[in-house]
PDB file of C-alpha atoms in Angstrom:
ATOM      1  CA  MET W 160       0.000   0.000   0.000  1.00  0.00           C
ATOM      2  CA  GLY W 161       2.416   2.734   1.169  1.00  0.00           C
ATOM      3  CA  VAL W 162       1.726   6.288   2.242  1.00  0.00           C
ATOM      4  CA  ARG W 163       1.272   8.492  -0.795  1.00  0.00           C
ATOM      5  CA  PHE W 164       2.659  12.009  -0.578  1.00  0.00           C
ATOM      6  CA  ASN W 165       3.578  14.908  -2.813  1.00  0.00           C
ATOM      7  CA  ARG W 166       5.374  17.231  -0.369  1.00  0.00           C
ATOM      8  CA  GLU W 167       9.097  16.933   0.231  1.00  0.00           C
ATOM      9  CA  TYR W 168       9.608  14.052   2.665  1.00  0.00           C
ATOM     10  CA  GLU W 169      11.904  16.215   4.812  1.00  0.00           C
ATOM     11  CA  ASP W 170       9.081  18.758   5.263  1.00  0.00           C
ATOM     12  CA  ILE W 171       6.576  16.059   6.190  1.00  0.00           C
ATOM     13  CA  LEU W 172       9.080  14.528   8.617  1.00  0.00           C
ATOM     14  CA  LYS W 173       9.703  17.943  10.216  1.00  0.00           C
ATOM     15  CA  ASP W 174       5.962  18.542  10.767  1.00  0.00           C
ATOM     16  CA  PHE W 175       5.427  14.979  11.998  1.00  0.00           C
ATOM     17  CA  THR W 176       8.403  15.251  14.373  1.00  0.00           C
ATOM     18  CA  GLU W 177       7.132  18.538  15.850  1.00  0.00           C
ATOM     19  CA  ALA W 178       3.676  17.044  16.330  1.00  0.00           C
ATOM     20  CA  LEU W 179       5.041  13.937  18.055  1.00  0.00           C
ATOM     21  CA  ALA W 180       7.396  15.962  20.247  1.00  0.00           C
ATOM     22  CA  SER W 181       4.361  17.834  21.580  1.00  0.00           C
ATOM     23  CA  ILE W 182       2.646  14.607  22.655  1.00  0.00           C
ATOM     24  CA  GLU W 183       3.954  13.305  25.984  1.00  0.00           C
ATOM     25  CA  ASP W 184       2.879   9.740  25.442  1.00  0.00           C
ATOM     26  CA  SER W 185       4.888   9.500  22.214  1.00  0.00           C
ATOM     27  CA  ALA W 186       7.365   7.852  24.551  1.00  0.00           C
ATOM     28  CA  ALA W 187       5.053   4.832  24.646  1.00  0.00           C
ATOM     29  CA  PHE W 188       5.991   4.106  21.034  1.00  0.00           C
ATOM     30  CA  VAL W 189       9.542   3.343  22.185  1.00  0.00           C
ATOM     31  CA  GLU W 190       8.359   1.721  25.435  1.00  0.00           C
ATOM     32  CA  MET W 191       9.495   4.627  27.587  1.00  0.00           C
ATOM     33  CA  GLU W 192       7.593   6.046  30.547  1.00  0.00           C
ATOM     34  CA  VAL W 193       6.387   9.651  30.348  1.00  0.00           C
ATOM     35  CA  SER W 194       8.524  10.477  33.397  1.00  0.00           C
ATOM     36  CA  GLU W 195      11.612   9.200  31.560  1.00  0.00           C
ATOM     37  CA  TRP W 196      10.623  11.193  28.454  1.00  0.00           C
ATOM     38  CA  LYS W 197      10.305  14.400  30.467  1.00  0.00           C
ATOM     39  CA  GLN W 198      13.803  13.925  31.927  1.00  0.00           C
ATOM     40  CA  LEU W 199      15.440  13.852  28.494  1.00  0.00           C
ATOM     41  CA  LYS W 200      17.032  16.966  27.067  1.00  0.00           C
ATOM     42  CA  PRO W 201      14.865  18.651  24.412  1.00  0.00           C
ATOM     43  CA  THR W 202      17.408  17.841  21.692  1.00  0.00           C
ATOM     44  CA  ILE W 203      17.297  14.145  22.584  1.00  0.00           C
ATOM     45  CA  ARG W 204      13.478  14.167  22.691  1.00  0.00           C
ATOM     46  CA  LYS W 205      13.468  15.737  19.228  1.00  0.00           C
ATOM     47  CA  GLU W 206      15.848  13.076  17.868  1.00  0.00           C
ATOM     48  CA  ILE W 207      13.674  10.304  19.290  1.00  0.00           C
ATOM     49  CA  ALA W 208      10.510  11.984  17.982  1.00  0.00           C
ATOM     50  CA  GLN W 209      12.087  12.146  14.516  1.00  0.00           C
ATOM     51  CA  THR W 210      12.885   8.437  14.637  1.00  0.00           C
ATOM     52  CA  ILE W 211       9.320   7.698  15.749  1.00  0.00           C
ATOM     53  CA  ALA W 212       7.935   9.912  12.959  1.00  0.00           C
ATOM     54  CA  ASP W 213      10.020   8.114  10.348  1.00  0.00           C
ATOM     55  CA  ASP W 214       9.010   4.679  11.668  1.00  0.00           C
ATOM     56  CA  LEU W 215       5.330   5.616  11.930  1.00  0.00           C
ATOM     57  CA  PHE W 216       5.270   7.115   8.439  1.00  0.00           C
ATOM     58  CA  PHE W 217       6.327   3.856   6.850  1.00  0.00           C
ATOM     59  CA  ALA W 218       4.298   1.679   9.250  1.00  0.00           C
ATOM     60  CA  LEU W 219       1.146   3.609   8.333  1.00  0.00           C
ATOM     61  CA  GLY W 220       1.686   2.442   4.773  1.00  0.00           C
ATOM     62  CA  GLU W 221       0.951  -1.100   5.993  1.00  0.00           C
ATOM     63  CA  ASP W 222      -1.583  -0.400   8.743  1.00  0.00           C
ATOM     64  CA  ALA W 223      -3.644   2.798   8.447  1.00  0.00           C
ATOM     65  CA  ILE W 224      -4.245   3.028  12.218  1.00  0.00           C
ATOM     66  CA  ILE W 225      -1.531   2.615  14.832  1.00  0.00           C
ATOM     67  CA  ASP W 226      -2.165   3.018  18.561  1.00  0.00           C
ATOM     68  CA  PHE W 227       0.560   4.016  20.997  1.00  0.00           C
ATOM     69  CA  GLY W 228      -0.014   5.205  24.528  1.00  0.00           C
ATOM     70  CA  GLN W 229      -3.295   7.093  24.461  1.00  0.00           C
ATOM     71  CA  THR W 230      -2.705   8.353  20.926  1.00  0.00           C
ATOM     72  CA  LYS W 231      -3.713   7.050  17.512  1.00  0.00           C
ATOM     73  CA  ALA W 232      -1.843   7.738  14.306  1.00  0.00           C
ATOM     74  CA  VAL W 233      -4.253   7.535  11.374  1.00  0.00           C
ATOM     75  CA  TYR W 234      -3.399   7.692   7.677  1.00  0.00           C
ATOM     76  CA  ASP W 235      -6.264   8.925   5.493  1.00  0.00           C
ATOM     77  CA  PRO W 236      -5.400   8.421   1.829  1.00  0.00           C
ATOM     78  CA  THR W 237      -8.504  10.293   0.636  1.00  0.00           C
ATOM     79  CA  SER W 238      -7.614  13.523   2.438  1.00  0.00           C
ATOM     80  CA  HIS W 239      -3.851  12.952   2.038  1.00  0.00           C
ATOM     81  CA  GLU W 240      -3.229  13.454   5.749  1.00  0.00           C
ATOM     82  CA  ILE W 241      -1.845  11.756   8.786  1.00  0.00           C
ATOM     83  CA  ALA W 242      -3.710  12.581  11.968  1.00  0.00           C
ATOM     84  CA  LEU W 243      -2.491  12.143  15.513  1.00  0.00           C
ATOM     85  CA  ILE W 244      -5.550  11.823  17.721  1.00  0.00           C
ATOM     86  CA  LYS W 245      -5.099  12.134  21.468  1.00  0.00           C
ATOM     87  CA  ALA W 246      -7.355  10.434  24.037  1.00  0.00           C
ATOM     88  CA  LYS W 247      -9.298  13.633  24.697  1.00  0.00           C
ATOM     89  CA  GLY W 248     -10.041  14.021  20.996  1.00  0.00           C
ATOM     90  CA  GLU W 249      -7.431  16.648  20.235  1.00  0.00           C
ATOM     91  CA  LYS W 250      -6.214  16.155  16.680  1.00  0.00           C
ATOM     92  CA  ILE W 251      -2.951  17.198  15.038  1.00  0.00           C
ATOM     93  CA  THR W 252      -2.878  16.920  11.251  1.00  0.00           C
ATOM     94  CA  ILE W 253       0.136  16.457   9.007  1.00  0.00           C
ATOM     95  CA  LYS W 254      -0.549  17.328   5.363  1.00  0.00           C
ATOM     96  CA  LEU W 255       0.985  15.022   2.775  1.00  0.00           C
ATOM     97  CA  ILE W 256       0.322  17.170  -0.292  1.00  0.00           C
TER      98      ILE W 256
END
């Protein structure tokens, strides 16, 4: 299947990384506790968030919905977006075109 996109991958990855870095339970994706995540330096958190973003991007090409922590990553091929949906319904959207 694969995630279809028309923007520069680096730009998508930047937006995805920023979105993930703002979500505390992104740490659950790498089996890290939120308390451990908060203790990391911001530069390290950003590096980990970028790795998560890259992994999620390609994983969403196989499975359109991926749960981690209390967050869902959802790939919508019709709207050309990836959405990060938090438990309380807050949604962060990453445009792919």
